[in-house]
Structure formats: structure tokens, C-alpha cells
Short mmCIF file of C-alpha atoms and ligand atoms in Angstrom, two decimals:
data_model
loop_
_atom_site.label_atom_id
_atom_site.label_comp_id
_atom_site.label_asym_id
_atom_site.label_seq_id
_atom_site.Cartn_x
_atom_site.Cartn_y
_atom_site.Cartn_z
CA UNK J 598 -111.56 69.90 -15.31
CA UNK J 599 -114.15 68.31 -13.50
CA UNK J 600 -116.35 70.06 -10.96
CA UNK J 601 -115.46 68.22 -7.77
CA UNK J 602 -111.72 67.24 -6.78
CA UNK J 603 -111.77 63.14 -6.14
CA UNK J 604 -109.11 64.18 -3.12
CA UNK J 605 -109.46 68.01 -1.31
CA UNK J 606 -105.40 67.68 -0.68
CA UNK J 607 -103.24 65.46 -2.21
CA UNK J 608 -99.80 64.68 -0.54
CA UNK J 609 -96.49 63.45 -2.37
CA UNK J 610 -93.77 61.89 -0.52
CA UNK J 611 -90.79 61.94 -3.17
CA UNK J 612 -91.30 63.72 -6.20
CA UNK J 613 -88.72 62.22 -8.80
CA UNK J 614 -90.36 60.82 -12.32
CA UNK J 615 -92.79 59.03 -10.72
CA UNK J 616 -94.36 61.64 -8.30
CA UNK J 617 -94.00 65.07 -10.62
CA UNK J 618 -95.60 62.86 -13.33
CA UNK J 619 -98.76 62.66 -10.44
CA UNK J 620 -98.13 65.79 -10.00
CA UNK J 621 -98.96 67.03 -13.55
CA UNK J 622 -101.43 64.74 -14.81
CA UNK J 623 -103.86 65.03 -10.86
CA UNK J 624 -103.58 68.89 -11.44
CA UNK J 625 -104.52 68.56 -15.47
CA UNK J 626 -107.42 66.91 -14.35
CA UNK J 627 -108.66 68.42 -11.73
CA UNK J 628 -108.92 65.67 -9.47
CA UNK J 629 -107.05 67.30 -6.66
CA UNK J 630 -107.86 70.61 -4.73
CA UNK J 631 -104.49 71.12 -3.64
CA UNK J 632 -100.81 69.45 -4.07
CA UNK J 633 -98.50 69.11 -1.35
CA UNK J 634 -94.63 67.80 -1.88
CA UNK J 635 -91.59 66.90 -0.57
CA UNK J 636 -88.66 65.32 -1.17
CA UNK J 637 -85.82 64.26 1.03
CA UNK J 638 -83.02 67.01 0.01
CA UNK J 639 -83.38 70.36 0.10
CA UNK J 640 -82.18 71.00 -3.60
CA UNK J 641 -84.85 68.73 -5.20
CA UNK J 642 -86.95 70.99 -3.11
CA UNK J 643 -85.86 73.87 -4.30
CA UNK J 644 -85.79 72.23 -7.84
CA UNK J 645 -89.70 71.60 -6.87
CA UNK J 646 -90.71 74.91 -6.38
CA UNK J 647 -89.06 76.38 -9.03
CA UNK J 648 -91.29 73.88 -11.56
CA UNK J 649 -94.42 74.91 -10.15
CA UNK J 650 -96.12 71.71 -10.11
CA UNK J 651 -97.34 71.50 -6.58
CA UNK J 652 -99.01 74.00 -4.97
CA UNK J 653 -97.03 73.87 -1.14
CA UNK J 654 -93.51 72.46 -0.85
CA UNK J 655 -92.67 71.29 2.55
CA UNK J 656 -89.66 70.30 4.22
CA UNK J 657 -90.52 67.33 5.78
CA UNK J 658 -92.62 64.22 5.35
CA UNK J 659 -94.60 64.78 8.36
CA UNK J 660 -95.69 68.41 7.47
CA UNK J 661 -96.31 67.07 3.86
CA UNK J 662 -99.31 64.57 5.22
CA UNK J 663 -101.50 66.58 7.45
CA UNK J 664 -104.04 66.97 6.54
CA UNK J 665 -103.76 65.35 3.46
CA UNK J 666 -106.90 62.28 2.65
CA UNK J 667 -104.40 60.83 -0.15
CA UNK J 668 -100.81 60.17 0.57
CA UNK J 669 -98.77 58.64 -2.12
CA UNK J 670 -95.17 57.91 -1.03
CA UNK J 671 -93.15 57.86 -4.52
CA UNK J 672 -89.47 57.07 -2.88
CA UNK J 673 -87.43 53.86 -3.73
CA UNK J 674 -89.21 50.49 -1.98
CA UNK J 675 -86.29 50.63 0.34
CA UNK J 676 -87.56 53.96 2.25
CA UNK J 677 -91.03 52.25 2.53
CA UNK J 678 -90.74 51.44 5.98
CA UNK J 679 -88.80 54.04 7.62
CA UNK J 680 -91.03 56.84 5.96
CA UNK J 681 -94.35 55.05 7.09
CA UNK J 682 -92.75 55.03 10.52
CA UNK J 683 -91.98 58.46 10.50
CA UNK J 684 -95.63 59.87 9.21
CA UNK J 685 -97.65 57.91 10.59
CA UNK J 686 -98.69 59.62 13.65
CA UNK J 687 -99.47 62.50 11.36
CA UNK J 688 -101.80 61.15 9.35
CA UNK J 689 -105.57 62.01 8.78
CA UNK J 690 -108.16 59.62 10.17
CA UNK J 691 -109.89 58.71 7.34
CA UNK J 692 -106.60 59.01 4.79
CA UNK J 693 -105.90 56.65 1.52
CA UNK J 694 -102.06 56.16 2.21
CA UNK J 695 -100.35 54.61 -1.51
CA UNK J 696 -97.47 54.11 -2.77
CA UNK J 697 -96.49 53.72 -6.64
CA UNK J 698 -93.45 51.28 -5.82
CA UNK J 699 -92.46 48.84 -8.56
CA UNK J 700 -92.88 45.90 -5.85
CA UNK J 701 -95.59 45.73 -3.92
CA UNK J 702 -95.00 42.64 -0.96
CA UNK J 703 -91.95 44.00 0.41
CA UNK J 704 -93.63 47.58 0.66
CA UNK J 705 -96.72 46.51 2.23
CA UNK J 706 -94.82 45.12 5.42
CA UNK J 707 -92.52 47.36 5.36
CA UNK J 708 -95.58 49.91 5.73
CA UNK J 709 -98.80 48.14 7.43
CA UNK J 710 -97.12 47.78 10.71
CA UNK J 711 -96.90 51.64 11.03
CA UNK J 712 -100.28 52.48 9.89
CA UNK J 713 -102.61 53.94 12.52
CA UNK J 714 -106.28 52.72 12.60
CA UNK J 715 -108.91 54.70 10.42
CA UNK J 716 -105.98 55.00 7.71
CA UNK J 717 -106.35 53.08 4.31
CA UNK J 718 -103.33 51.15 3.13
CA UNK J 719 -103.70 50.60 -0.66
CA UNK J 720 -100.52 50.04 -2.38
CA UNK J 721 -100.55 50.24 -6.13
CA UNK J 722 -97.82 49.93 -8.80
CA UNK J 723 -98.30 52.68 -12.13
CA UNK J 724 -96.51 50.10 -14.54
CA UNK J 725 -95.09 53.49 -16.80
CA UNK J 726 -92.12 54.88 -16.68
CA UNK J 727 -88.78 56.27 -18.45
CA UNK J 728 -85.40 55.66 -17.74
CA UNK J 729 -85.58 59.17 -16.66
CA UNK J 730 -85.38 60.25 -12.97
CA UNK J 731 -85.93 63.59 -10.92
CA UNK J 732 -88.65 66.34 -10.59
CA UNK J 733 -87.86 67.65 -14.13
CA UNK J 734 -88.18 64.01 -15.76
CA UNK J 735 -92.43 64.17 -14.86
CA UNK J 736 -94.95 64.86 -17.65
CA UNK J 737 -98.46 64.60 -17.51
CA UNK J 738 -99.27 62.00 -20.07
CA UNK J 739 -97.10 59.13 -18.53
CA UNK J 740 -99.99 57.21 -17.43
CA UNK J 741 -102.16 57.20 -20.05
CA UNK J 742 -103.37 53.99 -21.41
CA UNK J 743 -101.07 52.37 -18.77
CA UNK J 744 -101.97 50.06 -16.45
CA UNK J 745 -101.83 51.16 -12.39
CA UNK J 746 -101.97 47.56 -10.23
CA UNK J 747 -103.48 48.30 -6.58
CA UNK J 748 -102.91 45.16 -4.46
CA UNK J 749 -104.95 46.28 -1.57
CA UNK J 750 -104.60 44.28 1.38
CA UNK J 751 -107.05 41.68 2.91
CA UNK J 752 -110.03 43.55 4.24
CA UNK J 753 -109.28 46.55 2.22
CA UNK J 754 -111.99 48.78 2.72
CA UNK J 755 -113.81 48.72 -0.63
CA UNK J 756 -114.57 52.38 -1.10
CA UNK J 757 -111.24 53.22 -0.33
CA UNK J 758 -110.10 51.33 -2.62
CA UNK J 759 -112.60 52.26 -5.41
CA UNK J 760 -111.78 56.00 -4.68
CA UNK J 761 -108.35 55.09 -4.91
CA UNK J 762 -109.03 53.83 -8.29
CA UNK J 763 -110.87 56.31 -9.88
CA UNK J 764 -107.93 58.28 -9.35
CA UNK J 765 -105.78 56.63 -11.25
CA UNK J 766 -108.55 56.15 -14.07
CA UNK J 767 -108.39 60.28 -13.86
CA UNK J 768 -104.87 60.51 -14.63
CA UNK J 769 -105.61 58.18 -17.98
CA UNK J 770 -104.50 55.12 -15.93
CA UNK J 771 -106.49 51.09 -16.47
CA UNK J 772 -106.59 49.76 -12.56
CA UNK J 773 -106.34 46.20 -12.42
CA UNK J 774 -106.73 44.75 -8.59
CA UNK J 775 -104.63 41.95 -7.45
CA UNK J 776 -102.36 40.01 -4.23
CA UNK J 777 -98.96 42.11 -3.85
CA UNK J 778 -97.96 38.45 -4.05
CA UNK J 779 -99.18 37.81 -7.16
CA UNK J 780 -98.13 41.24 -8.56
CA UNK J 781 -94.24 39.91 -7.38
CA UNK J 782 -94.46 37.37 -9.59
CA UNK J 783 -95.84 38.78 -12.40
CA UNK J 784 -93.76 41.59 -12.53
CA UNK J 785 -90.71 39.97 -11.86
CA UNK J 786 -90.76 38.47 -15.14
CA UNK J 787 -91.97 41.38 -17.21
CA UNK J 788 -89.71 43.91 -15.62
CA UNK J 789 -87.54 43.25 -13.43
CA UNK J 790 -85.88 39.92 -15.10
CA UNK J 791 -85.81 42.31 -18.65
CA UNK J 792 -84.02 45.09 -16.28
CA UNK J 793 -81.41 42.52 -14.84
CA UNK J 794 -80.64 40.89 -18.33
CA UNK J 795 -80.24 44.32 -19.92
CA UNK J 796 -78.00 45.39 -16.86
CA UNK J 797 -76.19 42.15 -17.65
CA UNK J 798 -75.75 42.48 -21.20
CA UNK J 799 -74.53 46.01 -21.09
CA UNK J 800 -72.13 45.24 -18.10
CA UNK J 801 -70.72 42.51 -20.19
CA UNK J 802 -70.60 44.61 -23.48
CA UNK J 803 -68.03 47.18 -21.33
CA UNK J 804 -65.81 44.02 -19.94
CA UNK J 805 -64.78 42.93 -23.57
CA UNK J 806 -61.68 43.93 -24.40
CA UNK J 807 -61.63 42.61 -28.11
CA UNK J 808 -65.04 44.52 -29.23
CA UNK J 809 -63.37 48.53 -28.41
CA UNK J 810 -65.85 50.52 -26.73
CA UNK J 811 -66.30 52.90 -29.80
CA UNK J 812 -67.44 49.64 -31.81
CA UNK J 813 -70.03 48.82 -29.12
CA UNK J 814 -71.68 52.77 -29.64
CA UNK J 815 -70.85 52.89 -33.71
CA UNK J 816 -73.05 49.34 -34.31
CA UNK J 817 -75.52 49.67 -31.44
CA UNK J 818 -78.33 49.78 -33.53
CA UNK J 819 -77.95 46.02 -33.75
CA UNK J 820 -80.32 45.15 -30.47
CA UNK J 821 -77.52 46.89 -28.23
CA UNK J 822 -78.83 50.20 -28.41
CA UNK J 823 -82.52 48.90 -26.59
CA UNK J 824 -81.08 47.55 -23.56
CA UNK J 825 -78.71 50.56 -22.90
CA UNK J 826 -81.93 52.26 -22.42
CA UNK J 827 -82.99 50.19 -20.13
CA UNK J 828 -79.46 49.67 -17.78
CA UNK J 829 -79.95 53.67 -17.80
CA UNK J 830 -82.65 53.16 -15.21
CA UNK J 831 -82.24 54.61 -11.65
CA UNK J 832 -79.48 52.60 -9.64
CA UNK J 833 -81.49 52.71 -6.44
CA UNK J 834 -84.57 52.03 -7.21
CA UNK J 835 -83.30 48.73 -9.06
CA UNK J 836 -81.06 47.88 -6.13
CA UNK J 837 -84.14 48.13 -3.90
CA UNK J 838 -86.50 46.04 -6.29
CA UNK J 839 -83.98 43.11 -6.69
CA UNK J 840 -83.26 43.45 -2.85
CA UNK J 841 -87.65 43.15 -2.12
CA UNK J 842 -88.50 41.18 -5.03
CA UNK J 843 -85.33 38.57 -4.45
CA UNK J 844 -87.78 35.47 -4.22
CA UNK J 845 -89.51 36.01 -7.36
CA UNK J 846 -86.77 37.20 -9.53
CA UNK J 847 -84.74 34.17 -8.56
CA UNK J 848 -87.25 31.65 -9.37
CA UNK J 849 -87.75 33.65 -12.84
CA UNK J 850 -84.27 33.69 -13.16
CA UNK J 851 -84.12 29.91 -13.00
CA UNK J 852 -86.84 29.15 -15.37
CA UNK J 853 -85.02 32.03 -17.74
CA UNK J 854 -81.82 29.68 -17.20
CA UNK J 855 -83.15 26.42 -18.58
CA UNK J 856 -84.76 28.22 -21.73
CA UNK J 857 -81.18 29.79 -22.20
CA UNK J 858 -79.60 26.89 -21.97
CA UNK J 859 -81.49 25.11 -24.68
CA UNK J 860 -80.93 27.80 -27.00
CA UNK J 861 -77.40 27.51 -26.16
CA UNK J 862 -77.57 24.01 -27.07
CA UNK J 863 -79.65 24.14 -30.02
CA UNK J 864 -76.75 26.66 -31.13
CA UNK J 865 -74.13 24.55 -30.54
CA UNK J 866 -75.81 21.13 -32.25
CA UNK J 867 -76.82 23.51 -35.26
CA UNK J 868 -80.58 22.57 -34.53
CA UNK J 869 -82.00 25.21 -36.98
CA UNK J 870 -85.60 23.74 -36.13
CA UNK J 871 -85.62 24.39 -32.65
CA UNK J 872 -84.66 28.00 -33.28
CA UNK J 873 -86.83 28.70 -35.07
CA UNK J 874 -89.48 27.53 -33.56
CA UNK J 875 -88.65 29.97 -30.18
CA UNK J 876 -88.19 32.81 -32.26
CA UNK J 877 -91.74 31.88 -34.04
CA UNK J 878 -93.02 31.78 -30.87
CA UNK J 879 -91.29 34.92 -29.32
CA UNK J 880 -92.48 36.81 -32.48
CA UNK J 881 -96.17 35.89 -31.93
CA UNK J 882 -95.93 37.48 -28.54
CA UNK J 883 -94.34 40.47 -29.55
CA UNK J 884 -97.50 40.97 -32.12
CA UNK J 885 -99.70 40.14 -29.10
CA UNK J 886 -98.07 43.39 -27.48
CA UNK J 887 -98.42 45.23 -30.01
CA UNK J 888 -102.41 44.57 -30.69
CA UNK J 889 -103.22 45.74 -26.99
CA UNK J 890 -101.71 49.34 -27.42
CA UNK J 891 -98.72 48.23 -24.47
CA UNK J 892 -95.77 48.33 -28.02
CA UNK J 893 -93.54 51.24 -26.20
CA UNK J 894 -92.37 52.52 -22.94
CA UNK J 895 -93.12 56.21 -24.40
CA UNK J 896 -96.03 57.51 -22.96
CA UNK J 897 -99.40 57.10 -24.65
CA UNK J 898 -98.90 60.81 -26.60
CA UNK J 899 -101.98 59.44 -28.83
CA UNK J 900 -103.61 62.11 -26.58
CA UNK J 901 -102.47 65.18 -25.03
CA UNK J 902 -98.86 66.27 -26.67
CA UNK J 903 -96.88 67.10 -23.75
CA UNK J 904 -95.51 70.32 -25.36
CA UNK J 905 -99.42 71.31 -25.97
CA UNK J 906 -101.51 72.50 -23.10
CA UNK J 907 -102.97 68.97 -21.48
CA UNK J 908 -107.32 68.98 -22.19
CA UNK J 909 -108.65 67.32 -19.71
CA UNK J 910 -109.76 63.75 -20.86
CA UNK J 911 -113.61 63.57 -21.31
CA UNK J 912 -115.49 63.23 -17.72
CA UNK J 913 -117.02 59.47 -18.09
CA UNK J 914 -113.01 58.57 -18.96
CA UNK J 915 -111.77 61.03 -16.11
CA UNK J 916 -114.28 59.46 -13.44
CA UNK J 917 -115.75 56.21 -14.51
CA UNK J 918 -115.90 53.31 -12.12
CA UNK J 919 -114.30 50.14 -12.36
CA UNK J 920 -117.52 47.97 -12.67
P1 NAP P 1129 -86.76 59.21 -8.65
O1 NAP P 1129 -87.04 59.95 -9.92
O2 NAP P 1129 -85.34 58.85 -8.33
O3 NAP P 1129 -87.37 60.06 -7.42
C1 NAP P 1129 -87.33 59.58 -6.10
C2 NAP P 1129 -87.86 60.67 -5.19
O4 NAP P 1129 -87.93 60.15 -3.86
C3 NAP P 1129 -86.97 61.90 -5.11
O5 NAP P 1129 -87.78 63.07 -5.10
C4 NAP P 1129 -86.27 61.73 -3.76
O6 NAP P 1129 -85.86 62.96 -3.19
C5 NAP P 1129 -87.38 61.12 -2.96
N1 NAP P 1129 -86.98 60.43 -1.74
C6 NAP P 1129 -86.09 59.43 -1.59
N2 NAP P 1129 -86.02 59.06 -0.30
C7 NAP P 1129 -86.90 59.86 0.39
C8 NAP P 1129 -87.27 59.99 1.74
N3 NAP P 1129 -86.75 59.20 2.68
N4 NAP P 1129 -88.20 60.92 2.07
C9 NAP P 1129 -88.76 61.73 1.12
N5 NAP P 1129 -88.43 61.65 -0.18
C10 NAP P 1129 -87.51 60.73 -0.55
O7 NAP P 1129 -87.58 57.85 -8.58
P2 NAP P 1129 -88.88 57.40 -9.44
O8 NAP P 1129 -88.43 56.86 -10.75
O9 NAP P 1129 -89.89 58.48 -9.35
O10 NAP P 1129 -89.32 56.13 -8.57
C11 NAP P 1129 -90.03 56.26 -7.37
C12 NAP P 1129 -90.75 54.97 -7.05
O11 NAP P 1129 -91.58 54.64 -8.18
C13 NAP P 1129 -89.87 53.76 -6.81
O12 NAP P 1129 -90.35 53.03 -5.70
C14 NAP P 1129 -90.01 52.91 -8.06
O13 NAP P 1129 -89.93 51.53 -7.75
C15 NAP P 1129 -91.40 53.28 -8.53
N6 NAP P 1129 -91.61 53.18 -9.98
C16 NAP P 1129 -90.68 53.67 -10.84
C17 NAP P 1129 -90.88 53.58 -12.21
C18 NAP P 1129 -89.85 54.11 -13.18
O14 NAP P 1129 -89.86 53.73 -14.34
N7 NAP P 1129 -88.96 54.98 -12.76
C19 NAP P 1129 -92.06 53.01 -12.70
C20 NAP P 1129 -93.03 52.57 -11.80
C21 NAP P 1129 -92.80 52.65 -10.43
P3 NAP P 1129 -84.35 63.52 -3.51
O15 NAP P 1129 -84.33 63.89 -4.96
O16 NAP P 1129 -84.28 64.71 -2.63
O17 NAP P 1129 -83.42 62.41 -3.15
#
């Protein structure tokens, strides 16, 4: 544990897999001196306290934030705005207010408007997750050796930010900095066009009425069985990214249409060349994933085994700087 918390209280707006999972791996750490949650019904609440993972559970989100120098609001990017407008005369002067939503442009004007002066905006995106959702879905280890994307805004204030980032580095996380816009983009095609195919694939696997349902479970192991992980995922939170991210997926979506349809036709005109050549291709990349450690969606349990008491990860990992 180290000596000094990085954050005296930490507040959590929305503690599903996203924010327990802060929860766990800020108080394995040390990093905090006290957590604060809440989460918009009173049965997750309850469900909260009964886990043990935050020290206070409040019932609102303005009690949640006083007092609090970090906020991270962990709710689906469609709540962004409403809950900034709502806590934002409660904030601290001085306060790093975050978010962990999977797009980032969308959230940050749906938020900056609200924020008071002397408050930090600094979105940032934990790219980690499970198709698992709730308080009881968090473990410590999720964001180890996973990358956490801050897109602060133009004239960020650079400690903030760095403070902000060390953070994340304590809870195992690599911090990369870039433009929410640029984050859109990126992400669009490396998860959220993946999530709409698979939610595509798996709708149209249920409308066929010649393959019987039992035949799609008994031979899923044939590709099937990896995007019916992925169509799992929360319904809301997906709604809400394809709603905020609806400019980037689309223009993924139409480069993603072109490739498809020269597969299709180098299916149909039997062009074995040209298919091979893509899946060459694809299969390099897949190796490429593979050599930089980012091969599964499990968490990184290379350290701490989540059913083993979490060591705290040495202190130069915990608390080194980004230079
Ligand atoms: P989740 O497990 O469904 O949890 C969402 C939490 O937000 C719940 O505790 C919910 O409370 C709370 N909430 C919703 N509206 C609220 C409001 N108005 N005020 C206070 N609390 C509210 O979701 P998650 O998977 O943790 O995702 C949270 C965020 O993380 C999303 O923005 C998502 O884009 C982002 N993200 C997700 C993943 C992933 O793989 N899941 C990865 C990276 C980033 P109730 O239970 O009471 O409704």
C-alpha cells in the first residue's frame, strides 16, 4: 500500500462493472483515503453495501461528491449530462471530475457546460471490460495491463491531468493521452463496429428458421460461440455508445461495407487468391495482438489472482509518471 493516498476521498457515481472494479483495485492500492458510492436505485445500493467495497454509500449523487477531489461518474454516456448538471454545484474547488465512458466527445459536452470554475474536467476511457454488468461483476485486476485513454480537454490543466494519470497507472492501468475526437474514431472501429457486427450476427443467427436454435448452441464452437459473448454486453450502455458515437461508427461502417462486399464477390467469382490474401493479412494482425499482451478481454490475471488476496503492485509501477 503506499504511504500517501494519490486522492484523500474518492467519489463514484454508478458503481456497475466499471465503478466496483475502481472500487477494488483504488482500495488494493492504497491510492485512495476513502471511497464514496452511489448508484441510482436503491437496491444496487443496498447490493453496494452489502459487498463492502466502498467505505460510505450515499443516496444521492450530490451527497456522493462533496467533498470528494476525484469524481468519476461510471453511468451509461447517456446520463453524462444530466448527472453533471445535477452535481455540479456540489463540487469541490479544486476537484478532478472523470468519467470512464466508452465514448468520450459526446460525454465531454454533455458535461463541460455544467462544470463550475476551479473544477478539472478530464474524461478518460479504461478500454477493459467483461460482458458482465452490476456491483458484483467488479474485480480488482480488470485494469491491469490495460490501456485507460484520458482525452483531456484543450487547456487541461497539466497537473490535473498528470494526477489523474497516475491513478490509473496505480490501478495497473497504461494512460495514453489523446482528442475525445480522435478517441471516437479509433474506438469506433475496435469496439464498437466488433460490438454491432456481433449484435448483428447473433440477431441474425435467432431469425433463421432452417438452422433450429438447438443447432446454433450444439455447433457454436465454430466462431458463433465468440460473438455471443460479446452481444451479451449491457443493452444500455451500447444503445448510448451507438447513439454518441453515431458519426464515427457510420463512417466505419461504410469502409467495413466495401471490404465486405469484395469478399462477397471474391466468394461468388471463386477468387481463391484474393481470399487468401485478406485472411493472410487478417492473420498477421491477429499475431500483432497477440505480441503486445492485448490477446483477451480477461483481465491481465498474470498478476494478482482475483480469488487470492490482491499485493499491491510494486511502488515505482503503483506511482510512476508518465514521462
Ligand atoms: P453497469 O455495470 O450497468 O453499471 C452502471 C451503473 O451506473 C449502475 O451502478 C447504475 O445504477 C449507475 N447509474 C446509472 N444511471 C445513473 C444515474 N443517473 N445516477 C447514478 N448512477 C447511475 O455499467 P458499466 O459496464 O460499469 O459501464 C459504465 C460506463 O463504463 C459506461 O459509460 C460504459 O460506456 C463504460 N465502459 C464500460 C465497459 C464495459 O465493458 N462494460 C468498458 C469500458 C467503459 P443502478 O444499478 O442503480 O441502475
Amino acid at each position: 500500500m503506499s504511504e500517501q493516498p494519490l486522492f484523500e476521498r474518492l467519489a463514484l457515481i454508478g458503481v456497475g462493472l466499471i465503478g466496483s472494479s475502481i472500487a477494488h483495485a483504488a482500495r488494493a492500492q492504497g491510492v485512495v483515503g476513502t471511497i464514496v458510492a452511489t448508484a441510482r436505485t436503491a437496491a444496487t445500493r443496498q447490493r453496494v453495501t452489502e459487498l463492502g467495497f466502498a467505505d460510505q454509500v450515499v443516496d444521492t449523487n450530490a451527497a456522493a461528491v462533496a467533498g470528494a477531489d476525484l469524481v468519476i461518474v461510471c453511468i451509461p454516456v447517456g446520463q453524462s449530462g444530466p448527472v453533471a448538471q445535477e452535481i455540479a454545484p456540489h463540487l469541490k474547488h479544486g476537484a478532478i471530475l472523470s468519467d470512464v465512458g466508452s465514448v468520450k466527445t459526446a460525454v465531454r459536452d454533455a458535461m463541460a457546460p455544467h462544470v463550475p470554475p476551479g473544477v478539472h474536467l478530464i474524461p478518460a476511457h479504461p478500454v477493459a471490460g467483461t460482458e458482465h454488468s452490476g456491483p458484483d461483476a467488479g474485480i480488482a485486476e480488470l485494469y491491469v495491463n490495460r490501456w485507460c485513454i484520458l482525452t483531456p480537454p484543450a487547456g487541461a490543466d497539466a497537473a490535473a491531468v498528470e494526477r489523474l494519470a497516475a491513478f490509473w497507472r496505480a490501478l495497473g492501468a497504461n494512460v495514453e493521452k489523446m482528442s475525445a475526437e480522435h478517441h471516437d474514431l479509433v474506438l469506433a472501429m475496435t469496439s464498437h463496429l466488433p460490438h454491432l457486427i456481433a449484435y448483428t450476427i447473433v440477431g441474425t443467427a435467432e431469425d433463421l428458421s432452417e438452422v433450429t436454435r438447438s443447432e446454433v448452441l450444439k455447433f457454436s464452437a465454430g466462431g458463433f460461440r465468440d460473438f455471443t459473448r460479446i452481444a451479451a454486453s449491457d443493452p444500455t450502455m451500447w444503445r448510448d455508445v451507438f447513439l454518441a458515437n453515431k458519426d464515427a461508427v457510420l463512417e466505419m461502417l461504410g469502409t467495413f461495407s466495401e471490404d465486405l462486399s469484395q469478399l462477397t464477390r471474391a466468394i461468388r467469382r471463386g477468387d481463391g487468391n484474393a481470399l487468401f490474401d485478406h485472411f493472410t493479412r487478417t492473420r498477421a494482425i491477429r499475431r500483432g495482438i497477440v505480441e503486445i499482451g492485448q490477446d483477451s478481454a480477461a483481465p491481465d490475471f498474470g498478476r494478482p489472482h482475483p480469488e487470492l488476496p490482491v499485493e499491491p503492485l510494486p511502488r515505482p509501477y503503483a506511482l510512476s509518471d508518465d514521462s
